[in-house]
Amino acid sequence: MTSKIKIKYTQLFINNEFIDSESGKKFPVINPATEEEIVQVSEGLKEDIDKAVKAAKEAFARGSEWRNLQPTQRAGLLNKLADLMERDAQQIGHIQTLENGKPFAHSAGETHMAAGVLRYYAGWCDKIHGQTIPTDDGSLVMTRKEPMGVAGQITPWNYPVMLFALKLGPALATGCTLVLKPAEQTPLCNLYIAALTKEAGFPAGVVNVVPGFGPTAGAALAEHPDVAKVAFTGSVAVGKSIMKASGSSNLKRVTLELGGKSPLIIFDDVDVDEAVKLAHDAIFNFSGQICIAAARTYVHSKIYDEFVEKSKKLAVKRILGDPFDPKTEQGPQVEKDMFEKVMGYIKTGDVEGATLVAGGKRHGNCGYFIQPTIFADVTDEMTIAKEEIFGPVQAILKFDKIEDVIERANKTTYGLGAGVLTKDINKALKFAQEIESGTVWVNQYASLMPQTPFGGFKQSGIGRELGAESLDYYLETKTISIKLASV
Ligand code: ADP
């Protein structure tokens, strides 16, 4: 595996300094393509979270340095950070690929997209303001939008750079300070960007990054009484525990971006080759480890057999291997546990009677690679049609009528993404309006832009990231009511 990157940052980043954890404990970060240890990283525990939150709280309290800094200066810092990320996109991409096995071109591309997200939020810094409101009693009433305070941010391993930007952007644009706990699988790329925040000139304590595990460092952040808000991306189970921690501590504001079991509906009027390719990318990109992966492919019965046959041809051609090789289309699953979980679902698919059309096995004997796997004749009751697999497993289901397929697509506790492919605008819009999903893609899939709100219906989450409304989740509205004397 080709990587010449030397890992520079392996400690906690608090108050603009890299420091060891109080306990001195460390944990290994593993390369999922080789199963080898990359490096040992300092492990943050409760006392380290306390230290980081204190730093963030003090930075928030020193108003002139951050929350009351001229908005254009705050924007300048965010833009500077975006510049530095673009400058170092190759290094950051390399580090991410080492940690989570994402094909290198995708990791480097993700860094550029993340820089774009920061620029989007830089543009908001001087456009956050309240209203003046006419009232019955003639008072002069105005509202101010004020930053909540310290934001606690907890991220997963699948898009660590993009999610860093999604969390940092709105927090910093609104004038909050933050403590981010990256996933234990991918702390290194986030620590590298933490160093860039210092180089960009962010004041000490505004951005703090504490690597560690969920039940210790993550839970300490979610429970901390000085954290005003938690933004979390990850599993439904942990999302629920974060809501609970908020309720039993200080009623901190909570936004959650959780899992999905996204449906992609393909009508019989499509170009089948194009649809097969789109559906293939929609599930197999990054080894299926995407919360919006199109995990349920519903295909109209008139084109079903052709669609399955062509999907198989594409899947068996997919190139797996070294994520640093430019020819590689699919790297490994992120870790052993996830690998085993996905293999377990493949077995369940078989046992429950779905037809295995392609893949189904481990690829090679080193690294957590799984062959692109396709099941046909999948029914809604099967486990592989209901549970989030988070792996390269395409479940292809059959449908005839639009009403039925919408009802079936909605029969899930999730509601993150959905797609529809058809030339018929009426079908597309009926589906778009009736599907219970935070985002609906028509004749495309998984395009996310900084300007467009992203989040889930039902148990896929609470709140939205990206887009203008994402700022509201970091702001409190203060109403100032002024009695005017008659003159
Ligand atoms: P995934 O299955 O994608 O790894 P998780 O929800 O387990 O999703 O993890 C996402 C993030 O949440 C990681 O940073 C992880 O360390 C953190 N996490 C896990 N458990 C907890 C917890 N009990 N409290 C807070 N954070 C947690």
Coordinates of C-alpha atoms and ligand atoms in Angstrom, one line a residue:
M1 CA 0.0 0.0 0.0
T2 CA 1.6 3.2 -1.1
S3 CA 1.7 6.0 1.5
K4 CA 4.6 8.2 2.2
I5 CA 2.8 10.4 4.7
K6 CA 4.4 10.9 8.1
I7 CA 1.7 11.3 10.8
K8 CA 2.5 14.5 12.7
Y9 CA -0.4 15.0 15.1
T10 CA -1.4 12.3 17.5
Q11 CA -2.3 14.2 20.7
L12 CA -5.4 16.0 22.0
F13 CA -5.8 19.6 20.5
I14 CA -6.9 21.9 23.3
N15 CA -6.4 25.7 23.6
N16 CA -4.4 25.6 20.3
E17 CA -1.8 23.1 21.8
F18 CA -1.3 19.5 21.2
I19 CA -1.1 17.8 24.6
D20 CA -1.1 14.2 26.0
S21 CA -4.3 13.0 27.7
E22 CA -4.3 13.3 31.5
S23 CA -4.2 9.5 31.9
G24 CA -1.4 9.1 29.4
K25 CA -3.5 6.4 27.7
K26 CA -3.2 5.8 24.0
F27 CA -5.1 3.7 21.4
P28 CA -4.1 2.3 18.0
V29 CA -5.5 3.6 14.7
I30 CA -5.7 0.7 12.2
N31 CA -5.4 0.7 8.5
P32 CA -8.4 -1.4 7.3
A33 CA -6.7 -2.2 4.0
T34 CA -3.7 -3.9 5.7
E35 CA -5.0 -4.6 9.2
E36 CA -1.8 -2.9 10.5
E37 CA -1.5 -0.2 13.1
I38 CA -0.8 3.2 11.7
V39 CA 0.1 5.0 14.9
Q40 CA -1.0 5.3 18.6
V41 CA -3.2 8.3 19.5
S42 CA -3.8 9.9 22.9
E43 CA -7.1 8.8 24.3
G44 CA -9.3 11.5 25.7
L45 CA -11.4 10.6 28.8
K46 CA -13.8 12.6 30.9
E47 CA -11.1 14.8 32.5
D48 CA -9.8 15.7 29.1
I49 CA -13.2 16.6 27.9
D50 CA -13.6 18.8 31.0
K51 CA -10.4 20.5 30.1
A52 CA -11.4 21.1 26.5
V53 CA -14.9 22.3 27.4
K54 CA -13.3 24.7 29.9
A55 CA -11.0 26.1 27.2
A56 CA -14.0 26.5 24.8
K57 CA -16.1 28.1 27.6
E58 CA -13.3 30.6 28.4
A59 CA -12.8 31.4 24.7
F60 CA -16.6 32.1 24.4
A61 CA -16.5 34.3 27.4
R62 CA -13.6 36.4 26.0
G63 CA -16.2 37.9 23.7
S64 CA -14.0 40.3 21.8
E65 CA -11.8 37.5 20.6
W66 CA -14.4 35.4 19.0
R67 CA -18.2 35.8 19.5
N68 CA -18.0 39.6 19.1
L69 CA -15.2 39.6 16.6
Q70 CA -16.2 41.6 13.5
P71 CA -18.2 39.2 11.3
T72 CA -16.0 39.8 8.4
Q73 CA -12.9 38.8 10.4
R74 CA -14.6 35.6 11.4
A75 CA -15.4 35.0 7.8
G76 CA -11.8 35.7 6.9
L77 CA -10.6 33.0 9.3
L78 CA -13.0 30.4 7.9
N79 CA -11.9 31.3 4.4
K80 CA -8.3 31.0 5.5
L81 CA -8.9 27.6 6.9
A82 CA -10.6 26.6 3.6
D83 CA -7.5 27.8 1.8
L84 CA -5.2 25.8 4.0
M85 CA -7.3 22.6 3.6
E86 CA -7.1 23.1 -0.2
R87 CA -3.4 23.6 0.0
D88 CA -3.0 20.4 2.0
A89 CA -5.8 18.3 0.3
Q90 CA -3.3 15.6 -0.8
Q91 CA -2.0 15.1 2.8
I92 CA -5.4 15.2 4.4
G93 CA -6.7 12.8 1.7
H94 CA -3.8 10.5 2.3
I95 CA -4.4 10.4 6.0
Q96 CA -8.1 9.7 5.6
T97 CA -7.5 6.9 3.2
L98 CA -5.0 5.3 5.6
E99 CA -7.6 5.5 8.4
N100 CA -10.8 4.4 6.7
G101 CA -9.7 2.9 3.4
K102 CA -11.6 5.3 1.1
P103 CA -10.2 5.4 -2.4
F104 CA -7.6 8.2 -2.4
A105 CA -9.2 10.3 -5.2
H106 CA -12.4 10.4 -3.2
S107 CA -10.6 11.4 0.1
A108 CA -8.8 14.2 -1.6
G109 CA -12.0 15.3 -3.4
E110 CA -13.8 15.3 0.0
T111 CA -11.3 17.7 1.4
H112 CA -12.0 20.2 -1.4
M113 CA -15.8 19.8 -0.9
A114 CA -15.3 20.4 2.8
A115 CA -13.4 23.6 2.0
G116 CA -16.3 24.6 -0.1
V117 CA -18.6 24.1 2.9
L118 CA -16.4 26.3 5.1
R119 CA -16.5 29.0 2.4
Y120 CA -20.3 28.8 2.3
Y121 CA -20.5 29.4 6.1
A122 CA -17.9 32.1 5.8
G123 CA -20.4 33.9 3.6
W124 CA -23.0 33.7 6.4
C125 CA -20.9 35.4 9.1
D126 CA -22.1 39.0 8.3
K127 CA -25.7 38.0 7.4
I128 CA -27.0 36.7 10.7
H129 CA -29.4 39.1 12.2
G130 CA -32.8 39.4 13.8
Q131 CA -36.0 41.3 12.9
T132 CA -37.9 44.4 14.1
I133 CA -41.5 43.4 14.9
P134 CA -44.7 45.5 14.9
T135 CA -46.7 44.9 18.1
D136 CA -50.2 45.7 19.4
D137 CA -48.9 47.9 22.3
G138 CA -46.6 50.0 20.1
S139 CA -43.4 48.9 21.8
L140 CA -40.3 48.7 19.6
V141 CA -39.5 45.1 19.5
M142 CA -36.4 43.6 18.0
T143 CA -34.8 40.2 18.0
R144 CA -31.1 39.4 18.1
K145 CA -29.6 36.1 17.1
E146 CA -27.0 35.1 19.6
P147 CA -24.6 32.1 19.6
M148 CA -25.6 29.4 22.0
G149 CA -22.1 29.0 23.6
V150 CA -20.0 25.8 23.6
A151 CA -21.0 23.3 21.0
G152 CA -20.1 19.6 21.5
Q153 CA -19.7 17.8 18.2
I154 CA -19.4 14.0 17.7
T155 CA -18.7 12.6 14.3
P156 CA -18.4 9.1 12.7
W157 CA -15.6 7.7 10.5
N158 CA -17.2 7.6 7.1
Y159 CA -16.9 11.2 6.0
P160 CA -14.6 12.6 8.7
V161 CA -13.4 15.6 6.8
M162 CA -16.7 16.6 5.3
L163 CA -18.4 16.2 8.6
F164 CA -15.7 18.2 10.4
A165 CA -16.7 21.1 8.0
L166 CA -20.4 20.5 8.5
K167 CA -19.9 20.8 12.2
L168 CA -17.3 23.6 12.4
G169 CA -18.9 25.8 9.7
P170 CA -22.2 26.7 11.4
A171 CA -20.8 26.7 14.9
L172 CA -18.0 29.1 14.0
A173 CA -20.1 31.3 11.6
T174 CA -22.6 32.0 14.5
G175 CA -19.8 32.7 17.0
C176 CA -20.0 29.5 19.1
T177 CA -16.8 27.8 20.3
L178 CA -16.5 24.0 20.1
V179 CA -15.1 20.7 21.3
L180 CA -15.2 18.0 18.6
K181 CA -14.8 14.3 19.3
P182 CA -13.9 12.5 16.1
A183 CA -14.6 8.8 15.6
E184 CA -12.0 6.5 17.2
Q185 CA -11.3 5.0 13.8
T186 CA -10.4 8.3 12.1
P187 CA -8.9 10.9 14.5
L188 CA -5.8 11.6 12.5
C189 CA -7.3 13.6 9.6
N190 CA -9.2 15.7 12.1
L191 CA -6.1 16.4 14.2
Y192 CA -4.3 17.5 11.1
I193 CA -7.1 20.0 10.3
A194 CA -7.0 21.1 14.0
A195 CA -3.4 22.2 13.4
L196 CA -4.6 24.1 10.4
T197 CA -7.1 26.1 12.5
K198 CA -4.1 27.3 14.6
E199 CA -2.1 28.2 11.4
A200 CA -5.2 30.0 10.1
G201 CA -5.2 32.2 13.2
F202 CA -8.2 31.0 15.2
P203 CA -7.9 32.2 18.8
A204 CA -7.0 29.6 21.4
G205 CA -9.9 27.6 22.7
V206 CA -12.3 28.3 19.8
V207 CA -11.7 24.9 18.2
N208 CA -10.7 21.9 20.4
V209 CA -10.4 18.3 19.2
V210 CA -10.4 15.4 21.6
P211 CA -10.0 11.9 20.2
G212 CA -11.4 9.0 22.3
F213 CA -14.1 6.4 22.4
G214 CA -17.9 7.0 22.5
P215 CA -18.9 5.6 25.8
T216 CA -16.2 7.6 27.6
A217 CA -15.2 10.8 25.8
G218 CA -18.3 11.0 23.7
A219 CA -20.7 10.4 26.6
A220 CA -18.7 13.0 28.7
L221 CA -19.3 15.6 26.1
A222 CA -23.0 14.8 25.7
E223 CA -23.5 15.0 29.5
H224 CA -21.4 18.1 30.1
P225 CA -23.3 20.9 31.9
D226 CA -21.2 23.6 30.2
V227 CA -22.0 22.4 26.7
A228 CA -25.0 24.3 25.3
K229 CA -25.6 22.1 22.3
V230 CA -24.6 18.8 20.8
A231 CA -24.4 18.0 17.1
F232 CA -24.1 14.3 16.5
T233 CA -23.8 12.1 13.4
G234 CA -23.9 8.4 13.8
S235 CA -26.2 5.5 14.7
V236 CA -29.8 5.7 15.9
A237 CA -28.9 3.9 19.2
V238 CA -26.2 6.4 20.1
G239 CA -28.4 9.3 19.0
K240 CA -31.0 8.2 21.5
S241 CA -28.5 8.0 24.3
I242 CA -27.4 11.6 23.4
M243 CA -31.0 12.8 23.7
K244 CA -31.2 11.1 27.1
A245 CA -27.9 12.6 28.3
S246 CA -29.2 16.0 27.2
G247 CA -32.4 15.5 29.1
S248 CA -30.7 14.4 32.3
S249 CA -28.1 17.1 32.3
N250 CA -28.8 20.7 31.2
L251 CA -31.4 20.3 28.4
K252 CA -28.7 21.1 25.9
R253 CA -30.0 21.6 22.3
V254 CA -29.5 18.5 20.2
T255 CA -29.2 17.9 16.5
L256 CA -28.9 14.4 15.2
E257 CA -28.1 13.0 11.7
L258 CA -28.6 9.2 12.0
G259 CA -29.0 6.2 9.8
G260 CA -31.1 5.4 6.8
K261 CA -32.4 2.6 4.6
S262 CA -33.0 4.8 1.6
P263 CA -35.2 3.6 -1.3
L264 CA -34.4 4.2 -5.0
I265 CA -37.4 3.7 -7.2
I266 CA -36.8 2.9 -10.9
F267 CA -39.7 3.1 -13.3
D268 CA -39.9 1.2 -16.6
D269 CA -39.5 4.3 -18.8
V270 CA -35.8 4.8 -18.0
D271 CA -32.7 4.1 -20.0
V272 CA -31.9 0.8 -18.2
D273 CA -28.1 1.0 -18.7
E274 CA -28.0 4.5 -17.2
A275 CA -30.3 3.5 -14.3
V276 CA -28.2 0.4 -13.6
K277 CA -25.1 2.5 -13.3
L278 CA -26.8 5.2 -11.2
A279 CA -28.2 2.6 -8.8
H280 CA -24.8 0.8 -8.7
D281 CA -23.0 4.0 -7.6
A282 CA -25.8 4.9 -5.2
I283 CA -25.1 1.7 -3.2
F284 CA -21.5 0.7 -3.8
N285 CA -19.8 4.1 -3.4
F286 CA -17.4 3.9 -0.5
S287 CA -18.2 0.3 0.0
G288 CA -21.8 1.1 1.0
Q289 CA -20.7 2.9 4.1
I290 CA -22.9 6.0 3.5
C291 CA -25.9 7.0 5.5
I292 CA -27.8 7.8 2.3
A293 CA -26.7 4.7 0.4
A294 CA -29.6 3.5 -1.8
A295 CA -30.0 0.3 0.2
R296 CA -33.4 -0.7 -1.3
T297 CA -33.5 -0.6 -5.1
Y298 CA -37.2 -1.0 -6.2
V299 CA -37.4 -1.8 -9.9
H300 CA -40.5 -1.9 -12.1
S301 CA -41.5 -5.5 -13.0
K302 CA -41.3 -4.8 -16.7
I303 CA -37.6 -4.1 -16.6
Y304 CA -36.7 -6.2 -13.5
D305 CA -34.9 -9.2 -15.1
E306 CA -32.9 -7.0 -17.5
F307 CA -32.0 -4.7 -14.6
V308 CA -30.8 -7.5 -12.4
E309 CA -28.7 -9.1 -15.2
K310 CA -27.0 -5.8 -16.1
S311 CA -26.4 -4.9 -12.4
K312 CA -24.7 -8.2 -12.0
K313 CA -22.4 -7.5 -14.9
L314 CA -21.4 -4.2 -13.4
A315 CA -20.9 -5.5 -9.9
V316 CA -18.5 -8.3 -10.9
K317 CA -16.4 -5.8 -12.9
R318 CA -15.9 -3.5 -9.9
I319 CA -12.2 -3.2 -9.0
L320 CA -11.4 -3.8 -5.4
G321 CA -8.0 -3.4 -3.8
D322 CA -5.4 -0.9 -2.6
P323 CA -7.2 2.4 -2.0
F324 CA -4.1 4.3 -3.1
D325 CA -4.2 2.7 -6.5
P326 CA -5.9 5.1 -8.9
K327 CA -7.7 2.2 -10.6
T328 CA -9.3 1.0 -7.4
E329 CA -13.1 1.6 -7.2
Q330 CA -13.7 0.0 -3.8
G331 CA -11.5 -0.2 -0.7
P332 CA -12.1 -2.2 2.4
Q333 CA -14.9 -1.9 5.1
V334 CA -13.7 0.4 7.9
E335 CA -12.9 -2.2 10.5
K336 CA -13.2 -5.9 11.5
D337 CA -16.5 -5.4 13.4
M338 CA -18.2 -3.7 10.5
F339 CA -16.8 -6.4 8.1
E340 CA -18.2 -9.1 10.3
K341 CA -21.6 -7.4 10.6
V342 CA -21.9 -7.0 6.9
M343 CA -20.9 -10.6 6.3
G344 CA -23.6 -11.6 8.8
Y345 CA -26.3 -9.7 6.8
I346 CA -25.2 -11.5 3.6
K347 CA -25.6 -14.8 5.3
T348 CA -29.1 -13.7 6.6
G349 CA -30.1 -12.7 3.1
D350 CA -29.2 -16.2 1.9
V351 CA -31.0 -17.9 4.8
E352 CA -34.1 -15.9 4.4
G353 CA -34.4 -16.8 0.7
A354 CA -33.2 -13.9 -1.3
T355 CA -31.4 -14.9 -4.6
L356 CA -27.6 -14.2 -4.4
V357 CA -26.8 -12.8 -7.9
A358 CA -23.3 -11.5 -7.3
G359 CA -20.5 -11.4 -4.7
G360 CA -21.3 -12.6 -1.2
K361 CA -17.8 -13.3 -0.2
R362 CA -14.7 -11.7 1.3
H363 CA -12.3 -10.4 -1.3
G364 CA -8.7 -11.5 -0.8
N365 CA -7.3 -12.6 2.6
C366 CA -5.9 -9.4 4.0
G367 CA -7.9 -6.2 4.8
Y368 CA -11.6 -6.0 5.3
F369 CA -12.7 -6.2 1.7
I370 CA -16.1 -7.5 0.7
Q371 CA -17.2 -8.3 -2.9
P372 CA -20.0 -6.1 -4.2
T373 CA -23.0 -8.2 -3.4
I374 CA -26.4 -8.2 -5.1
F375 CA -29.5 -10.0 -3.9
A376 CA -32.6 -10.2 -6.2
D377 CA -36.1 -11.4 -5.3
V378 CA -35.9 -9.5 -2.0
T379 CA -39.1 -8.9 -0.2
D380 CA -39.9 -6.1 2.2
E381 CA -40.1 -8.5 5.2
M382 CA -36.5 -9.7 4.8
T383 CA -33.9 -8.5 7.3
I384 CA -31.7 -7.2 4.5
A385 CA -34.6 -5.0 3.3
K386 CA -35.3 -3.6 6.8
E387 CA -32.0 -3.1 8.6
E388 CA -29.2 -0.7 7.9
I389 CA -26.3 -2.9 6.6
F390 CA -23.7 -0.2 5.9
G391 CA -21.9 -2.4 3.4
P392 CA -21.7 -3.2 -0.3
V393 CA -25.0 -5.1 -0.5
Q394 CA -27.6 -4.2 -3.1
A395 CA -31.1 -5.5 -2.4
I396 CA -33.3 -5.4 -5.5
L397 CA -37.0 -5.5 -5.0
K398 CA -39.9 -5.6 -7.6
F399 CA -42.9 -3.3 -7.9
D400 CA -45.8 -2.6 -10.3
K401 CA -47.8 0.3 -9.1
I402 CA -46.7 3.7 -7.9
E403 CA -49.1 3.8 -4.9
D404 CA -47.8 0.4 -3.7
V405 CA -44.2 1.3 -4.0
I406 CA -44.6 4.6 -2.2
E407 CA -46.3 2.8 0.7
R408 CA -43.6 0.1 0.8
A409 CA -40.8 2.7 0.6
N410 CA -42.3 4.5 3.5
K411 CA -42.7 1.4 5.7
T412 CA -39.5 2.1 7.7
T413 CA -38.5 3.9 10.8
Y414 CA -35.9 5.8 8.7
G415 CA -36.3 8.8 6.4
L416 CA -33.0 10.2 5.3
G417 CA -32.7 10.0 1.5
A418 CA -34.8 8.7 -1.4
G419 CA -34.5 8.7 -5.2
V420 CA -36.8 8.2 -8.2
L421 CA -35.8 7.6 -11.8
T422 CA -38.5 8.3 -14.4
K423 CA -39.1 10.5 -17.5
D424 CA -42.7 11.1 -16.2
I425 CA -42.8 14.4 -14.2
N426 CA -46.1 13.4 -12.6
K427 CA -44.8 10.2 -11.2
A428 CA -41.6 11.9 -10.0
L429 CA -43.5 14.7 -8.2
K430 CA -46.1 12.4 -6.7
F431 CA -43.2 10.3 -5.3
A432 CA -41.3 13.4 -4.2
Q433 CA -44.3 14.7 -2.3
E434 CA -45.4 11.5 -0.7
I435 CA -42.1 9.9 0.4
E436 CA -41.2 10.5 4.0
S437 CA -37.6 11.6 3.5
G438 CA -35.4 14.6 4.3
T439 CA -34.0 14.7 0.8
V440 CA -35.5 13.3 -2.5
W441 CA -33.4 13.0 -5.7
V442 CA -35.1 12.9 -9.0
N443 CA -33.1 11.4 -11.9
Q444 CA -29.9 11.7 -9.8
Y445 CA -28.8 10.4 -6.5
A446 CA -26.8 11.6 -3.4
S447 CA -25.9 15.1 -4.7
L448 CA -25.4 17.3 -1.6
M449 CA -24.6 21.0 -1.8
P450 CA -23.6 23.5 0.9
Q451 CA -26.7 25.5 0.1
T452 CA -29.3 22.7 0.6
P453 CA -30.6 21.5 4.0
F454 CA -29.7 17.9 4.8
G455 CA -31.3 15.8 7.6
G456 CA -33.8 13.1 8.4
F457 CA -37.5 12.5 8.9
K458 CA -38.5 10.0 11.6
Q459 CA -35.6 8.2 13.3
S460 CA -33.1 9.4 10.8
G461 CA -32.6 12.5 12.8
I462 CA -33.5 15.9 14.3
G463 CA -32.6 19.2 12.7
R464 CA -30.8 20.0 9.5
E465 CA -27.2 20.6 8.5
L466 CA -26.1 22.7 5.5
G467 CA -28.3 25.4 4.1
A468 CA -29.4 28.6 5.8
E469 CA -31.5 26.9 8.5
S470 CA -28.5 24.9 9.8
L471 CA -27.4 28.2 11.5
D472 CA -30.6 28.3 13.6
Y473 CA -29.4 25.2 15.4
Y474 CA -26.5 27.2 16.9
L475 CA -28.4 30.3 17.7
E476 CA -30.8 31.5 20.4
T477 CA -33.3 34.2 19.6
K478 CA -33.4 37.1 22.1
T479 CA -36.4 39.4 22.0
I480 CA -35.8 42.9 23.1
S481 CA -39.0 44.9 23.8
I482 CA -38.6 48.6 24.3
K483 CA -41.4 50.8 25.7
L484 CA -41.4 54.1 23.8
A485 CA -42.5 57.3 25.7
S486 CA -44.7 59.6 23.8
V487 CA -42.9 62.8 22.8
Ligands
ADP1 P1 -21.0 4.1 13.8 O1 -21.7 2.8 13.9 O2 -21.1 4.8 12.5 O3 -19.6 4.0 14.2 P2 -21.7 5.3 16.3 O4 -23.0 5.9 16.6 O5 -21.3 4.1 17.0 O6 -21.8 5.0 14.7 O7 -20.5 6.3 16.4 C1 -20.5 7.6 15.9 C2 -19.8 8.5 16.9 O8 -20.4 8.5 18.1 C3 -18.3 8.1 17.1 O9 -17.5 9.3 17.3 C4 -18.4 7.3 18.4 O10 -17.2 7.3 19.2 C5 -19.5 8.2 19.2 N1 -20.2 7.4 20.2 C6 -20.4 6.1 20.4 N2 -21.1 5.8 21.5 C7 -21.3 7.0 22.1 C8 -21.9 7.4 23.3 N3 -22.5 6.5 24.2 N4 -22.0 8.7 23.6 C9 -21.5 9.6 22.8 N5 -20.8 9.3 21.7 C10 -20.8 8.0 21.3

